[in-house]
Tab-separated table of C-alpha atoms in Angstrom:
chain	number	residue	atom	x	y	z
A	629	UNK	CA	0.383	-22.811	-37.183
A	630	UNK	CA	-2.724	-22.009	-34.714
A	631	UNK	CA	-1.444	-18.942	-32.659
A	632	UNK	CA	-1.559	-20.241	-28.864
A	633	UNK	CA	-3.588	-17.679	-26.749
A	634	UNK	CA	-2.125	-16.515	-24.048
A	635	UNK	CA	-4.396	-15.822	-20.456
A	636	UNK	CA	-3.637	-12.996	-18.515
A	637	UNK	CA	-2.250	-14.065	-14.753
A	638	UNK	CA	-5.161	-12.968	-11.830
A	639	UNK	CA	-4.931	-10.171	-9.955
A	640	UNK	CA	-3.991	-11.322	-6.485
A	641	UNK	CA	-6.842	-10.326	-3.834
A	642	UNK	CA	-5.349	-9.127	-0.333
A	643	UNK	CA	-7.149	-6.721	2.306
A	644	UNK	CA	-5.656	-4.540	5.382
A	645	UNK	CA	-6.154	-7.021	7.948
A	646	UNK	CA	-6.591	-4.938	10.779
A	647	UNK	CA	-8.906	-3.118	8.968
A	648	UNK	CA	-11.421	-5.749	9.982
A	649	UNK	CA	-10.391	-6.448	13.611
A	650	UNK	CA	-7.058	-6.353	15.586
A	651	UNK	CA	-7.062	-10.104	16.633
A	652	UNK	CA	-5.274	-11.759	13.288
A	653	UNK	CA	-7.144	-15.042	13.613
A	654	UNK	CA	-10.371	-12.816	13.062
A	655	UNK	CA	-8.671	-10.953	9.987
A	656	UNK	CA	-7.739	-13.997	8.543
A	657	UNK	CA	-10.881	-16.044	8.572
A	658	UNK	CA	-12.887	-12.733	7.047
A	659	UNK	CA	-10.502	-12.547	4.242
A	660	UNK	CA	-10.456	-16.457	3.618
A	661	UNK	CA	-14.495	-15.854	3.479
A	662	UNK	CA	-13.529	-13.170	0.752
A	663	UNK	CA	-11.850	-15.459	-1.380
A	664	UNK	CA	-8.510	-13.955	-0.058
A	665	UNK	CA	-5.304	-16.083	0.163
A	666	UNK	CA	-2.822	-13.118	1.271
A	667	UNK	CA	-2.820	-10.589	4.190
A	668	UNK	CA	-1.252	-6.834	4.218
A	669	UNK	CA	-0.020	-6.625	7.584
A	670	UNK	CA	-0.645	-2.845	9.617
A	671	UNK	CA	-0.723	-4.018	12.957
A	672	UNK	CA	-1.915	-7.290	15.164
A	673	UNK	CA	-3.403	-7.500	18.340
A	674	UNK	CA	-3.638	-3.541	18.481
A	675	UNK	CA	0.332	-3.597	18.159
A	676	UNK	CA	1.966	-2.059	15.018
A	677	UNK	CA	3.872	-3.970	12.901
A	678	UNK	CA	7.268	-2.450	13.813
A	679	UNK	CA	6.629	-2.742	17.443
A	680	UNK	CA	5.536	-6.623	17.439
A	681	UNK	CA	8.110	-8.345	19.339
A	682	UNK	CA	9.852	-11.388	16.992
A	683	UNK	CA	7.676	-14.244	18.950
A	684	UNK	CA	4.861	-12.439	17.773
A	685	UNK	CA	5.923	-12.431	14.679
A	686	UNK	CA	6.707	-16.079	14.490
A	687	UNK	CA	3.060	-16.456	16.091
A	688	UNK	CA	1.775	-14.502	12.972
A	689	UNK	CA	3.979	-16.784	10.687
A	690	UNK	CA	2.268	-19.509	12.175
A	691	UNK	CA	-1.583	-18.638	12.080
A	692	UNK	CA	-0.488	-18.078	8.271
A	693	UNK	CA	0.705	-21.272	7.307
A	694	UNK	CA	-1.510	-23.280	9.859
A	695	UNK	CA	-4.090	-20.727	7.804
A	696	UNK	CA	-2.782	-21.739	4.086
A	697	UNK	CA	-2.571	-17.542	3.744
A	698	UNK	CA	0.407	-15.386	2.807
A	699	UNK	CA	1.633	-11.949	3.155
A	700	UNK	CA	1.494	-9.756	0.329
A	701	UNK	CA	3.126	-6.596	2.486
A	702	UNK	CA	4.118	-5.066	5.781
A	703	UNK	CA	2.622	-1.768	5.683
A	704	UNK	CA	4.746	0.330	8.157
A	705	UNK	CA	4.608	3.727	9.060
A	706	UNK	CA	7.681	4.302	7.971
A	707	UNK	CA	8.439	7.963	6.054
A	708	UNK	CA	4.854	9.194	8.041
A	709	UNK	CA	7.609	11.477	10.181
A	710	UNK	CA	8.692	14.749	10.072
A	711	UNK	CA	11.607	15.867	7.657
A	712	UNK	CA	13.397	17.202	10.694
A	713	UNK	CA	14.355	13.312	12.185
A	714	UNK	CA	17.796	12.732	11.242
A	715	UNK	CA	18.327	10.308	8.358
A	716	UNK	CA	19.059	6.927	10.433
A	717	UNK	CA	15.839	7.218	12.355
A	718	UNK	CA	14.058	5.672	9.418
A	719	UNK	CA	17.209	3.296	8.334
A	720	UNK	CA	16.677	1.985	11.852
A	721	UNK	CA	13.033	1.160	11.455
A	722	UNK	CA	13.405	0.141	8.248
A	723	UNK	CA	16.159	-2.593	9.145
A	724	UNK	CA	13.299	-3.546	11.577
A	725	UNK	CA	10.378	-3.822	9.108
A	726	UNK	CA	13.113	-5.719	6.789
A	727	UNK	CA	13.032	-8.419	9.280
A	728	UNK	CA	8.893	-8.294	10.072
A	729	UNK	CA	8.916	-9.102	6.300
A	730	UNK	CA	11.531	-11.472	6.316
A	731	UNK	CA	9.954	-13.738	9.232
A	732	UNK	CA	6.508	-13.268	7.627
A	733	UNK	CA	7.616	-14.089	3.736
A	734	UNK	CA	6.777	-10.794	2.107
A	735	UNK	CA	8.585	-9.001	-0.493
A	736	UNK	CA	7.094	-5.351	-0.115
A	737	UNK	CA	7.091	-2.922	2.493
A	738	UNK	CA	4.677	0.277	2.215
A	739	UNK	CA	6.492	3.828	3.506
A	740	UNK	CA	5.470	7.119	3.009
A	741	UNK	CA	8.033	10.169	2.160
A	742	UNK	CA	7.667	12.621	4.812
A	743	UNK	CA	5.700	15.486	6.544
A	744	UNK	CA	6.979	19.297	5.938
A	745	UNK	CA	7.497	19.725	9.729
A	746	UNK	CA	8.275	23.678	10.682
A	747	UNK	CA	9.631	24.073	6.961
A	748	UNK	CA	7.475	26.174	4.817
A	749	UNK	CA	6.407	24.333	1.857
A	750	UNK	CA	7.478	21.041	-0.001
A	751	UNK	CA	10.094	22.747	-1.683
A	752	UNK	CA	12.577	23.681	0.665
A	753	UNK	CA	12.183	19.638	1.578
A	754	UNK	CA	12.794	18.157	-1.528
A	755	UNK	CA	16.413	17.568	-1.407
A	756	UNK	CA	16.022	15.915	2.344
A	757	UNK	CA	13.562	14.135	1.288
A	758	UNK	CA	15.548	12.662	-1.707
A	759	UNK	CA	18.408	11.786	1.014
A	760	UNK	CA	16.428	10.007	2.837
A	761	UNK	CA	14.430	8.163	0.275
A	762	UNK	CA	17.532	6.944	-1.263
A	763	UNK	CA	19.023	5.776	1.737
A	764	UNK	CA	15.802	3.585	2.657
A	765	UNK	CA	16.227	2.289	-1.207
A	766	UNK	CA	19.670	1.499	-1.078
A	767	UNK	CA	19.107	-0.646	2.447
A	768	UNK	CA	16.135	-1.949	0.440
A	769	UNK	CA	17.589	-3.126	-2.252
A	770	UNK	CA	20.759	-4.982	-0.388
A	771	UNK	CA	18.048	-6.816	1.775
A	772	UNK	CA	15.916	-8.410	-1.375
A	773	UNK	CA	12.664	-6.260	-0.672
A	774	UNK	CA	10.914	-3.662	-2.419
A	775	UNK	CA	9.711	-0.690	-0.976
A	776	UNK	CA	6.476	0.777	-1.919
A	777	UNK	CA	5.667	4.574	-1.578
A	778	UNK	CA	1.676	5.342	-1.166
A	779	UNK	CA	0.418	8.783	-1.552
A	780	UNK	CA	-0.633	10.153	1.665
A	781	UNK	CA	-1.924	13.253	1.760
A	782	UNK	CA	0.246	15.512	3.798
A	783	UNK	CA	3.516	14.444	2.693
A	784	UNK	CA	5.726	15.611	0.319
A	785	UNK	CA	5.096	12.507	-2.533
A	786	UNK	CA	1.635	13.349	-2.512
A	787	UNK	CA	0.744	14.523	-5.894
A	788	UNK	CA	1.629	12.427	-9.088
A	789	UNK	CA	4.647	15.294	-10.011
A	790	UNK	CA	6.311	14.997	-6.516
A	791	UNK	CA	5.876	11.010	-6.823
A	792	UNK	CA	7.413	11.290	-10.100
A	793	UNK	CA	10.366	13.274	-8.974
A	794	UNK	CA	10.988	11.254	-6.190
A	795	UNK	CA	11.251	7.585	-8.607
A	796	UNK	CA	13.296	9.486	-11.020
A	797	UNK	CA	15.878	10.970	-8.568
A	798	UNK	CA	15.889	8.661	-6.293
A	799	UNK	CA	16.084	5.876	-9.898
A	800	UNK	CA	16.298	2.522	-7.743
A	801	UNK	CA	14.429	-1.064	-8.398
A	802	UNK	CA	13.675	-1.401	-4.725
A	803	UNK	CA	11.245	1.635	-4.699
A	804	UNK	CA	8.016	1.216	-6.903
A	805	UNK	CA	4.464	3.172	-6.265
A	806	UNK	CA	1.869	1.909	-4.448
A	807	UNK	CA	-1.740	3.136	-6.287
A	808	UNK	CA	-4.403	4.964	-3.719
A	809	UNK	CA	-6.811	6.562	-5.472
A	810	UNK	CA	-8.444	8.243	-2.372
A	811	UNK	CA	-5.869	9.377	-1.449
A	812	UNK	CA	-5.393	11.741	-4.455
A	813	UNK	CA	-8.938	12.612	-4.286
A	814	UNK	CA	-8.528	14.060	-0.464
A	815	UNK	CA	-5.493	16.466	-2.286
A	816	UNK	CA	-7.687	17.549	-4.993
A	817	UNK	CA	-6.789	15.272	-7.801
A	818	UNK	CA	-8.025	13.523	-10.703
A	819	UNK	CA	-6.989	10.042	-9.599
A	820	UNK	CA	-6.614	8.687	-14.142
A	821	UNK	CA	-6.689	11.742	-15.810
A	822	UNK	CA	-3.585	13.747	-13.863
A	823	UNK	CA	-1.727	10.762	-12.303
A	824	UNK	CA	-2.185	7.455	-14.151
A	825	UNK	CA	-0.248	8.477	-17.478
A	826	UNK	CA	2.740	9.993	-15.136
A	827	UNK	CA	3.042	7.107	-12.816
A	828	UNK	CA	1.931	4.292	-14.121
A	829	UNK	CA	5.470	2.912	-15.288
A	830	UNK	CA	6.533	3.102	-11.266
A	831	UNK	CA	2.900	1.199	-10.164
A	832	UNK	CA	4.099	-2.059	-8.996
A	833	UNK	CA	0.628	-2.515	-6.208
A	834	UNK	CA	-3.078	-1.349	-5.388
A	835	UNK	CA	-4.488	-0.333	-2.248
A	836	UNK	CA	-7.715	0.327	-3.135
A	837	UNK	CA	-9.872	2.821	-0.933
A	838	UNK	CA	-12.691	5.430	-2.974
A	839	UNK	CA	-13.692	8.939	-1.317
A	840	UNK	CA	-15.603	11.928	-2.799
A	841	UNK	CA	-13.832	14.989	-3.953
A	842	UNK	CA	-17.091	17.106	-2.137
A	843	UNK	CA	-16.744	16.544	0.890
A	844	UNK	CA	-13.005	14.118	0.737
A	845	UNK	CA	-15.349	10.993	2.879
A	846	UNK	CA	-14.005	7.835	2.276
A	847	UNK	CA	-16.569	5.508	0.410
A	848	UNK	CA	-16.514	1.984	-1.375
A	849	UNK	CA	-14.723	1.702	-4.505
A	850	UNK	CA	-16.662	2.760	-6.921
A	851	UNK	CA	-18.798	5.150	-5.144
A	852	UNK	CA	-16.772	7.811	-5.441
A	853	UNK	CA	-14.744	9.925	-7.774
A	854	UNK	CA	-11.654	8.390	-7.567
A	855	UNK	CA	-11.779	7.151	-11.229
A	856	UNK	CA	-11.238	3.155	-9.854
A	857	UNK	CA	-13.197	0.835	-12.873
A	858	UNK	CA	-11.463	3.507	-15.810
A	859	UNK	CA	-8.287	3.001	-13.239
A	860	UNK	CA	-8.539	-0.981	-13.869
A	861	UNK	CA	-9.462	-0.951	-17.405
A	862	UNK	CA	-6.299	0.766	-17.952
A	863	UNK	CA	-4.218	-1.551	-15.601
A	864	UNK	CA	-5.861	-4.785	-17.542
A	865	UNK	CA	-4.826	-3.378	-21.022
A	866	UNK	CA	-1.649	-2.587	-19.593
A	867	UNK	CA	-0.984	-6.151	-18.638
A	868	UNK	CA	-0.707	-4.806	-14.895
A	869	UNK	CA	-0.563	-8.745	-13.036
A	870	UNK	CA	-0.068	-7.922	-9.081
A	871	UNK	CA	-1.471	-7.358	-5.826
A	872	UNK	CA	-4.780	-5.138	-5.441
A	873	UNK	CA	-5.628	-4.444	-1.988
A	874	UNK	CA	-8.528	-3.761	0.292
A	875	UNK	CA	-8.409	-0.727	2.286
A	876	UNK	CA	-11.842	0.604	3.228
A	877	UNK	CA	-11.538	3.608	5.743
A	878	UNK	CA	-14.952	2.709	6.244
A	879	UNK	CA	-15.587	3.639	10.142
A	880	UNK	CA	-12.638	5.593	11.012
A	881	UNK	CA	-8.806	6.975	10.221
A	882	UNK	CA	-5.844	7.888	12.227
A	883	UNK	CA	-2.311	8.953	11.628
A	884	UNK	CA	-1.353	5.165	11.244
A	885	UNK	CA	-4.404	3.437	9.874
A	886	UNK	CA	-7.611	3.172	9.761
A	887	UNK	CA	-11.060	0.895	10.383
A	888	UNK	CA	-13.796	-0.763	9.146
A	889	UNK	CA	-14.748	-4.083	10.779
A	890	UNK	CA	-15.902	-7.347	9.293
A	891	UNK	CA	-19.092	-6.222	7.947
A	892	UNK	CA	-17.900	-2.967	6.129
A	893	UNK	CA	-14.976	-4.731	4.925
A	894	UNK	CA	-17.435	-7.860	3.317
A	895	UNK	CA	-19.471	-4.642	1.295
A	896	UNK	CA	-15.754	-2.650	0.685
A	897	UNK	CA	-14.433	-5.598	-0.874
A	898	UNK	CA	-17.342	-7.333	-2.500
A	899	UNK	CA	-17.920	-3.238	-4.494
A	900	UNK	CA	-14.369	-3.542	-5.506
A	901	UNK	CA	-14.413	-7.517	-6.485
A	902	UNK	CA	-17.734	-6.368	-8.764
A	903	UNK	CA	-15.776	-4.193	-10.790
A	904	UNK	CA	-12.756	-6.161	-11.494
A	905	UNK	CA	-15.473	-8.789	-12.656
A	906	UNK	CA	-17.042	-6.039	-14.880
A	907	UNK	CA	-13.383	-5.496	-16.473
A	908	UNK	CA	-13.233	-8.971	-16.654
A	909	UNK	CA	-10.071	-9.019	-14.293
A	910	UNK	CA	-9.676	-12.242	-12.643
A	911	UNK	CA	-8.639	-12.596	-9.150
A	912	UNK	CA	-7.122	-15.446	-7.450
């Protein structure tokens, strides 16, 4: 009996869409002209995504299926607070980007787990951290979605151990890890060799940005040393089949975001597209 080979599913291409411009019409028709069929949602029209009103989001809904163009995930803000907020001030906003994601058909939500505040290091945080990370998991899971912790510098989940801690304690299906390999370069690590290993069973999504460790500046993938074709070769003989997203950084950052426009966003994602095609990683 001839063994039937089996092809490994695409990567699915998606981009920060206000990465490119703040009017969604304009994000969408640069990441259709990418080869793009799905959006990560930060912010439209200048607004964030938590405080878009729900016409707007039903407008948004609209422009994507009049657009034939999904959304892979709302990135909120949500966890980019200090420790000191009481527990329910995130619950609250995450009920609200629950129901951004809802209207708009996506299944993840991005968060972040926390700035130190006036404490005096991560680890008199760790067990307010791991209430409040629960409690955003267990709302999570009883409303279908997934949330997916990136590691932001300045917060406490953001080196590979405290990431690791946090999916062990907090041990729920609704929180995975979302990959940023600049991000760990602007805190001093090894993007492969001291995180992959550790947190690669939690990886469930890539939001791709690249920076230098010499001077921490945000560069295309691949121009910098935050390890991203070794990271992919890994992923592909891992079987990894997901979402890889386009985050450039390229002109500017804030506490919530960052920019690029259309142009730096064409060369961000075209250096990243390159070498998935060099790892023979198929996107669709």
């Amino acid at each position: 009996m001839t063994k039937q080979k089996i092809t490994p599913e695409p990567w699915i291409l998606t981009g920060f869409g206000d990465e490119i411009h703040t009017d969604p019409r304009i994000q969408i028709a640069v990441l259709k002209a990418l080869g793009a069929k799905h959006i990560e949602i930060r912010s439209a029209w200048g607004t964030n995504i938590l405080d878009l009103s729900e016409p707007q989001l039903h407008e948004l809904r609209s422009l994507m299926d009049t657009n034939g163009i999904n959304v892979s995930a709302v990135a909120s803000p949500i966890g980019k607070v200090e420790i000191e907020l009481p527990v329910e001030h995130e619950v609250d906003r995450l009920r609200t980007a629950i129901r951004a994601a809802d209207i708009l058909k996506a299944k993840f939500i991005r968060i972040f787990s926390f700035h130190c505040g006036a404490a005096t290091g991560e680890a008199s945080i760790r067990d307010a951290v791991m209430e409040r990370m629960t409690a955003l998991a267990t709302l999570a899971e009883d409303a279908g979605v997934v949330l997916l912790h990136e590691n932001e510098k300045d917060i406490y989940g953001d080196n590979p151990a405290r990431i690791l801690d946090i999916m062990e304690t907090v041990d729920s299906p609704a929180l995975k890890v979302a990959w940023d390999p600049a991000n760990f370069v602007q805190v001093g690590i090894s993007p492969f060799d001291e995180a992959y290993a550790l947190l690669r069973p939690h990886v469930a999504y890539l939001q791709i940005k690249d920076a230098r460790a010499s001077d921490k500046v945000v560069v295309p993938a691949g121009e910098g040393d935050g390890d991203i074709p070794r990271t992919i070769s890994a992923l592909k003989a891992d079987g990894y089949s997901g979402f890889i997203s386009v985050e450039p950084h390229l002109a500017s950052a804030h506490l919530l975001g960052g920019f690029s426009g259309p142009a730096a966003f064409g060369d961000a994602t075209r250096a990243l597209t390159s070498i998935l095609a060099d790892a023979g990683v198929q996107t669709a």
